[in-house]
PDB file of C-alpha atoms in Angstrom:
ATOM      1  CA  MET Z   1      35.930   4.313  17.476  1.00  0.00           C
ATOM      2  CA  ALA Z   2      35.953   3.260  21.080  1.00  0.00           C
ATOM      3  CA  ILE Z   3      33.365   1.459  23.159  1.00  0.00           C
ATOM      4  CA  VAL Z   4      33.084   2.804  26.701  1.00  0.00           C
ATOM      5  CA  LYS Z   5      32.331   0.420  29.566  1.00  0.00           C
ATOM      6  CA  ASP Z   6      31.254   1.409  33.080  1.00  0.00           C
ATOM      7  CA  ASN Z   7      32.025   5.130  32.948  1.00  0.00           C
ATOM      8  CA  LEU Z   8      29.723   7.130  35.190  1.00  0.00           C
ATOM      9  CA  LEU Z   9      30.710  10.448  33.592  1.00  0.00           C
ATOM     10  CA  LEU Z  10      29.648   9.422  30.081  1.00  0.00           C
ATOM     11  CA  GLN Z  11      26.421   7.610  31.035  1.00  0.00           C
ATOM     12  CA  SER Z  12      24.206  10.559  30.156  1.00  0.00           C
ATOM     13  CA  VAL Z  13      26.363  12.360  27.580  1.00  0.00           C
ATOM     14  CA  GLU Z  14      25.533  12.276  23.865  1.00  0.00           C
ATOM     15  CA  GLY Z  15      26.606  14.556  21.045  1.00  0.00           C
ATOM     16  CA  THR Z  16      29.760  16.269  19.816  1.00  0.00           C
ATOM     17  CA  LEU Z  17      32.554  17.454  22.100  1.00  0.00           C
ATOM     18  CA  GLY Z  18      34.857  20.264  20.979  1.00  0.00           C
ATOM     19  CA  ASN Z  19      34.208  19.605  17.288  1.00  0.00           C
ATOM     20  CA  GLN Z  20      36.494  16.543  17.617  1.00  0.00           C
ATOM     21  CA  PHE Z  21      34.549  13.624  19.120  1.00  0.00           C
ATOM     22  CA  THR Z  22      31.033  12.311  18.800  1.00  0.00           C
ATOM     23  CA  ILE Z  23      29.504  10.314  21.645  1.00  0.00           C
ATOM     24  CA  TYR Z  24      26.419   8.192  20.973  1.00  0.00           C
ATOM     25  CA  LYS Z  25      24.644   5.072  22.179  1.00  0.00           C
ATOM     26  CA  ARG Z  26      23.937   2.009  20.090  1.00  0.00           C
ATOM     27  CA  ASN Z  27      22.480  -1.237  21.404  1.00  0.00           C
ATOM     28  CA  GLY Z  28      22.969  -0.019  24.964  1.00  0.00           C
ATOM     29  CA  GLN Z  29      26.702   0.679  24.509  1.00  0.00           C
ATOM     30  CA  ILE Z  30      28.369   4.075  24.660  1.00  0.00           C
ATOM     31  CA  ILE Z  31      30.571   4.749  21.626  1.00  0.00           C
ATOM     32  CA  ILE Z  32      33.117   7.531  21.145  1.00  0.00           C
ATOM     33  CA  ALA Z  33      34.204   8.207  17.572  1.00  0.00           C
ATOM     34  CA  LYS Z  34      36.101  10.874  15.680  1.00  0.00           C
ATOM     35  CA  LYS Z  35      33.733  13.544  14.377  1.00  0.00           C
ATOM     36  CA  ARG Z  36      33.167  13.120  10.681  1.00  0.00           C
ATOM     37  CA  GLY Z  37      32.483  15.925   8.328  1.00  0.00           C
ATOM     38  CA  PRO Z  38      31.382  16.060   4.734  1.00  0.00           C
ATOM     39  CA  SER Z  39      33.832  14.715   2.177  1.00  0.00           C
ATOM     40  CA  LYS Z  40      35.664  17.231   0.049  1.00  0.00           C
ATOM     41  CA  ASN Z  41      35.948  14.755  -2.852  1.00  0.00           C
ATOM     42  CA  LYS Z  42      33.438  14.632  -5.672  1.00  0.00           C
ATOM     43  CA  PRO Z  43      31.248  11.507  -5.440  1.00  0.00           C
ATOM     44  CA  THR Z  44      32.036   8.737  -7.912  1.00  0.00           C
ATOM     45  CA  LYS Z  45      29.487   7.276 -10.302  1.00  0.00           C
ATOM     46  CA  LYS Z  46      29.151   4.208  -8.053  1.00  0.00           C
ATOM     47  CA  GLN Z  47      28.563   6.390  -4.996  1.00  0.00           C
ATOM     48  CA  LEU Z  48      25.866   8.352  -6.807  1.00  0.00           C
ATOM     49  CA  GLU Z  49      24.194   5.091  -7.889  1.00  0.00           C
ATOM     50  CA  ALA Z  50      24.337   3.773  -4.309  1.00  0.00           C
ATOM     51  CA  ARG Z  51      22.834   7.013  -2.977  1.00  0.00           C
ATOM     52  CA  TYR Z  52      20.004   6.831  -5.502  1.00  0.00           C
ATOM     53  CA  LYS Z  53      19.374   3.171  -4.688  1.00  0.00           C
ATOM     54  CA  MET Z  54      19.278   4.022  -0.971  1.00  0.00           C
ATOM     55  CA  ARG Z  55      16.780   6.863  -1.577  1.00  0.00           C
ATOM     56  CA  VAL Z  56      14.520   4.468  -3.475  1.00  0.00           C
ATOM     57  CA  ALA Z  57      14.873   1.803  -0.742  1.00  0.00           C
ATOM     58  CA  ALA Z  58      14.070   4.346   1.987  1.00  0.00           C
ATOM     59  CA  ALA Z  59      11.010   5.575   0.080  1.00  0.00           C
ATOM     60  CA  TYR Z  60       9.810   1.970  -0.297  1.00  0.00           C
ATOM     61  CA  ALA Z  61      10.343   1.276   3.406  1.00  0.00           C
ATOM     62  CA  LYS Z  62       8.467   4.393   4.463  1.00  0.00           C
ATOM     63  CA  VAL Z  63       5.407   3.382   2.440  1.00  0.00           C
ATOM     64  CA  ILE Z  64       5.445  -0.389   2.989  1.00  0.00           C
ATOM     65  CA  ILE Z  65       5.626  -0.346   6.788  1.00  0.00           C
ATOM     66  CA  GLN Z  66       2.238   1.391   6.817  1.00  0.00           C
ATOM     67  CA  ASP Z  67       0.788  -2.090   6.161  1.00  0.00           C
ATOM     68  CA  PRO Z  68       0.582  -3.764   9.612  1.00  0.00           C
ATOM     69  CA  ASP Z  69       1.073  -7.303   8.239  1.00  0.00           C
ATOM     70  CA  ILE Z  70       4.208  -6.436   6.284  1.00  0.00           C
ATOM     71  CA  LYS Z  71       5.504  -4.334   9.168  1.00  0.00           C
ATOM     72  CA  ALA Z  72       5.067  -7.345  11.480  1.00  0.00           C
ATOM     73  CA  TYR Z  73       6.910  -9.549   8.965  1.00  0.00           C
ATOM     74  CA  TYR Z  74       9.902  -7.190   8.811  1.00  0.00           C
ATOM     75  CA  LYS Z  75       9.826  -6.667  12.595  1.00  0.00           C
ATOM     76  CA  SER Z  76      10.050 -10.447  13.102  1.00  0.00           C
ATOM     77  CA  LEU Z  77      13.313 -10.450  11.112  1.00  0.00           C
ATOM     78  CA  ALA Z  78      14.873  -7.527  12.984  1.00  0.00           C
ATOM     79  CA  GLY Z  79      17.786  -8.166  15.299  1.00  0.00           C
ATOM     80  CA  PRO Z  80      18.983  -6.141  18.288  1.00  0.00           C
ATOM     81  CA  GLY Z  81      19.061  -2.416  17.535  1.00  0.00           C
ATOM     82  CA  GLN Z  82      17.021  -2.882  14.346  1.00  0.00           C
ATOM     83  CA  ASN Z  83      13.394  -2.243  13.493  1.00  0.00           C
ATOM     84  CA  ALA Z  84      10.921  -2.996  10.700  1.00  0.00           C
ATOM     85  CA  TYR Z  85      11.997   0.101   8.762  1.00  0.00           C
ATOM     86  CA  ASN Z  86      15.665  -1.002   8.764  1.00  0.00           C
ATOM     87  CA  MET Z  87      14.702  -4.456   7.491  1.00  0.00           C
ATOM     88  CA  ALA Z  88      12.455  -3.007   4.761  1.00  0.00           C
ATOM     89  CA  VAL Z  89      15.292  -0.754   3.545  1.00  0.00           C
ATOM     90  CA  LYS Z  90      17.679  -3.715   3.537  1.00  0.00           C
ATOM     91  CA  ASP Z  91      15.183  -5.830   1.585  1.00  0.00           C
ATOM     92  CA  ALA Z  92      14.559  -3.093  -0.987  1.00  0.00           C
ATOM     93  CA  TYR Z  93      18.293  -2.521  -1.473  1.00  0.00           C
ATOM     94  CA  LYS Z  94      19.070  -6.060  -2.668  1.00  0.00           C
ATOM     95  CA  SER Z  95      17.665  -8.141  -5.506  1.00  0.00           C
ATOM     96  CA  PRO Z  96      17.007 -11.893  -5.363  1.00  0.00           C
ATOM     97  CA  GLU Z  97      19.624 -14.316  -6.649  1.00  0.00           C
ATOM     98  CA  ILE Z  98      18.880 -17.020  -9.211  1.00  0.00           C
ATOM     99  CA  GLN Z  99      21.334 -19.731  -8.278  1.00  0.00           C
ATOM    100  CA  ASN Z 100      20.398 -22.529 -10.658  1.00  0.00           C
ATOM    101  CA  ILE Z 101      18.076 -23.444 -13.531  1.00  0.00           C
ATOM    102  CA  GLN Z 102      17.532 -27.119 -14.354  1.00  0.00           C
ATOM    103  CA  PHE Z 103      15.291 -29.080 -16.681  1.00  0.00           C
ATOM    104  CA  GLU Z 104      13.480 -32.200 -15.500  1.00  0.00           C
ATOM    105  CA  ASP Z 105      11.671 -33.466 -18.625  1.00  0.00           C
ATOM    106  CA  GLU Z 106       9.290 -30.567 -19.427  1.00  0.00           C
ATOM    107  CA  THR Z 107       9.573 -28.992 -15.964  1.00  0.00           C
ATOM    108  CA  VAL Z 108      11.830 -25.995 -15.367  1.00  0.00           C
ATOM    109  CA  VAL Z 109      13.261 -26.013 -11.819  1.00  0.00           C
ATOM    110  CA  VAL Z 110      14.596 -22.650 -10.622  1.00  0.00           C
ATOM    111  CA  THR Z 111      16.594 -22.239  -7.420  1.00  0.00           C
ATOM    112  CA  ALA Z 112      16.100 -18.639  -6.272  1.00  0.00           C
ATOM    113  CA  LYS Z 113      17.176 -17.182  -2.915  1.00  0.00           C
ATOM    114  CA  GLU Z 114      16.979 -13.902  -1.139  1.00  0.00           C
ATOM    115  CA  GLU Z 115      17.747 -12.882   2.437  1.00  0.00           C
ATOM    116  CA  PHE Z 116      14.074 -12.112   2.997  1.00  0.00           C
ATOM    117  CA  ARG Z 117      11.823 -13.868   0.488  1.00  0.00           C
ATOM    118  CA  VAL Z 118      11.296 -14.291  -3.215  1.00  0.00           C
ATOM    119  CA  ALA Z 119       7.723 -13.236  -3.997  1.00  0.00           C
ATOM    120  CA  GLU Z 120       7.373 -14.802  -7.436  1.00  0.00           C
ATOM    121  CA  VAL Z 121       9.253 -16.434 -10.286  1.00  0.00           C
ATOM    122  CA  GLU Z 122       8.135 -16.058 -13.885  1.00  0.00           C
ATOM    123  CA  VAL Z 123       9.343 -18.377 -16.649  1.00  0.00           C
ATOM    124  CA  ARG Z 124       9.308 -17.496 -20.367  1.00  0.00           C
ATOM    125  CA  VAL Z 125      10.005 -20.066 -23.073  1.00  0.00           C
ATOM    126  CA  HIS Z 126      11.397 -18.829 -26.420  1.00  0.00           C
ATOM    127  CA  ASP Z 127      12.056 -20.783 -29.607  1.00  0.00           C
ATOM    128  CA  ALA Z 128      15.332 -20.690 -31.598  1.00  0.00           C
ATOM    129  CA  ALA Z 129      14.182 -17.563 -33.467  1.00  0.00           C
ATOM    130  CA  GLY Z 130      13.563 -15.713 -30.188  1.00  0.00           C
ATOM    131  CA  VAL Z 131       9.771 -15.783 -30.388  1.00  0.00           C
ATOM    132  CA  MET Z 132       8.107 -16.224 -26.994  1.00  0.00           C
ATOM    133  CA  LEU Z 133       6.050 -19.420 -27.021  1.00  0.00           C
ATOM    134  CA  GLU Z 134       4.717 -19.294 -23.482  1.00  0.00           C
ATOM    135  CA  ARG Z 135       5.089 -17.613 -20.138  1.00  0.00           C
ATOM    136  CA  GLY Z 136       3.775 -18.284 -16.671  1.00  0.00           C
ATOM    137  CA  LYS Z 137       4.351 -18.173 -12.940  1.00  0.00           C
ATOM    138  CA  ALA Z 138       6.341 -20.917 -11.270  1.00  0.00           C
ATOM    139  CA  VAL Z 139       5.071 -22.634  -8.119  1.00  0.00           C
ATOM    140  CA  LEU Z 140       7.150 -22.641  -4.927  1.00  0.00           C
ATOM    141  CA  GLY Z 141       8.279 -26.108  -3.828  1.00  0.00           C
ATOM    142  CA  ARG Z 142       8.168 -27.508  -0.319  1.00  0.00           C
ATOM    143  CA  ASN Z 143      11.785 -26.633   0.447  1.00  0.00           C
ATOM    144  CA  GLY Z 144      11.027 -22.899   0.038  1.00  0.00           C
ATOM    145  CA  VAL Z 145      13.870 -22.366  -2.428  1.00  0.00           C
ATOM    146  CA  ASP Z 146      13.006 -24.294  -5.609  1.00  0.00           C
ATOM    147  CA  TRP Z 147      10.315 -23.023  -7.977  1.00  0.00           C
ATOM    148  CA  TYR Z 148       8.653 -25.348 -10.517  1.00  0.00           C
ATOM    149  CA  TYR Z 149       7.162 -24.471 -13.894  1.00  0.00           C
ATOM    150  CA  LYS Z 150       5.599 -27.120 -16.136  1.00  0.00           C
ATOM    151  CA  ALA Z 151       6.229 -26.053 -19.752  1.00  0.00           C
ATOM    152  CA  ALA Z 152       4.160 -27.254 -22.701  1.00  0.00           C
ATOM    153  CA  GLY Z 153       7.446 -27.898 -24.508  1.00  0.00           C
ATOM    154  CA  LEU Z 154      11.081 -26.903 -24.435  1.00  0.00           C
ATOM    155  CA  PRO Z 155      12.219 -26.346 -28.066  1.00  0.00           C
ATOM    156  CA  ALA Z 156      15.758 -27.431 -28.953  1.00  0.00           C
ATOM    157  CA  GLY Z 157      17.934 -24.401 -29.681  1.00  0.00           C
ATOM    158  CA  GLY Z 158      15.531 -22.149 -27.808  1.00  0.00           C
ATOM    159  CA  LYS Z 159      16.002 -20.444 -24.483  1.00  0.00           C
ATOM    160  CA  VAL Z 160      14.289 -20.139 -21.134  1.00  0.00           C
ATOM    161  CA  VAL Z 161      14.218 -16.730 -19.447  1.00  0.00           C
ATOM    162  CA  VAL Z 162      13.615 -16.675 -15.687  1.00  0.00           C
ATOM    163  CA  VAL Z 163      12.640 -13.560 -13.720  1.00  0.00           C
ATOM    164  CA  ALA Z 164      12.752 -13.727  -9.897  1.00  0.00           C
ATOM    165  CA  VAL Z 165      11.044 -10.858  -8.052  1.00  0.00           C
ATOM    166  CA  ASP Z 166      11.184 -10.077  -4.314  1.00  0.00           C
ATOM    167  CA  LEU Z 167       8.630  -8.328  -2.087  1.00  0.00           C
ATOM    168  CA  PRO Z 168       9.819  -4.764  -2.914  1.00  0.00           C
ATOM    169  CA  GLY Z 169       9.659  -5.557  -6.643  1.00  0.00           C
ATOM    170  CA  ASN Z 170      13.378  -5.950  -7.364  1.00  0.00           C
ATOM    171  CA  GLY Z 171      13.850  -8.358 -10.223  1.00  0.00           C
ATOM    172  CA  THR Z 172      16.700 -10.550 -11.412  1.00  0.00           C
ATOM    173  CA  VAL Z 173      16.696 -11.955 -14.941  1.00  0.00           C
ATOM    174  CA  ARG Z 174      18.649 -14.994 -16.076  1.00  0.00           C
ATOM    175  CA  GLU Z 175      18.426 -16.978 -19.271  1.00  0.00           C
ATOM    176  CA  ILE Z 176      19.629 -20.398 -20.281  1.00  0.00           C
ATOM    177  CA  ARG Z 177      19.798 -22.165 -23.645  1.00  0.00           C
ATOM    178  CA  VAL Z 178      17.822 -25.355 -24.200  1.00  0.00           C
ATOM    179  CA  GLU Z 179      20.078 -28.084 -25.579  1.00  0.00           C
TER     180      GLU Z 179
END
């Protein structure tokens, strides 16, 4: 790949030359790259999973940017050469990350991050036998990263299951034992 600077001949040229080079513009720059063709190798399982995930993300983006408020949100996050659709695809492709779960008396504090935003965090409390005692939505703290859930009780030997969900609906589940 080569980036062309100040070449009058290539200012208005785009496309493929001689089945060898492709010339295109990105972010106002002219780029010359070797022409790529389809791979002759069979796709791996990971590649097929990535393709499927990308199809789902693209379908989400196509539908969600019809909402003017959400489109404006994604547009505000777009950088040079990007648009709301690109940001929506990127958001749908990744799931939120649960970084930490702590207990402060009867309060469960969950640190959940995502490049865009975590839409909600649900907390489920189970006893030692695995029976769910309670479940509910956590409340976002002032710092925008920590989520707080006030439990009725945290049984010794039980577990707390946390589910963080982002705007596209991708969820991440993490559980921790109560000591």
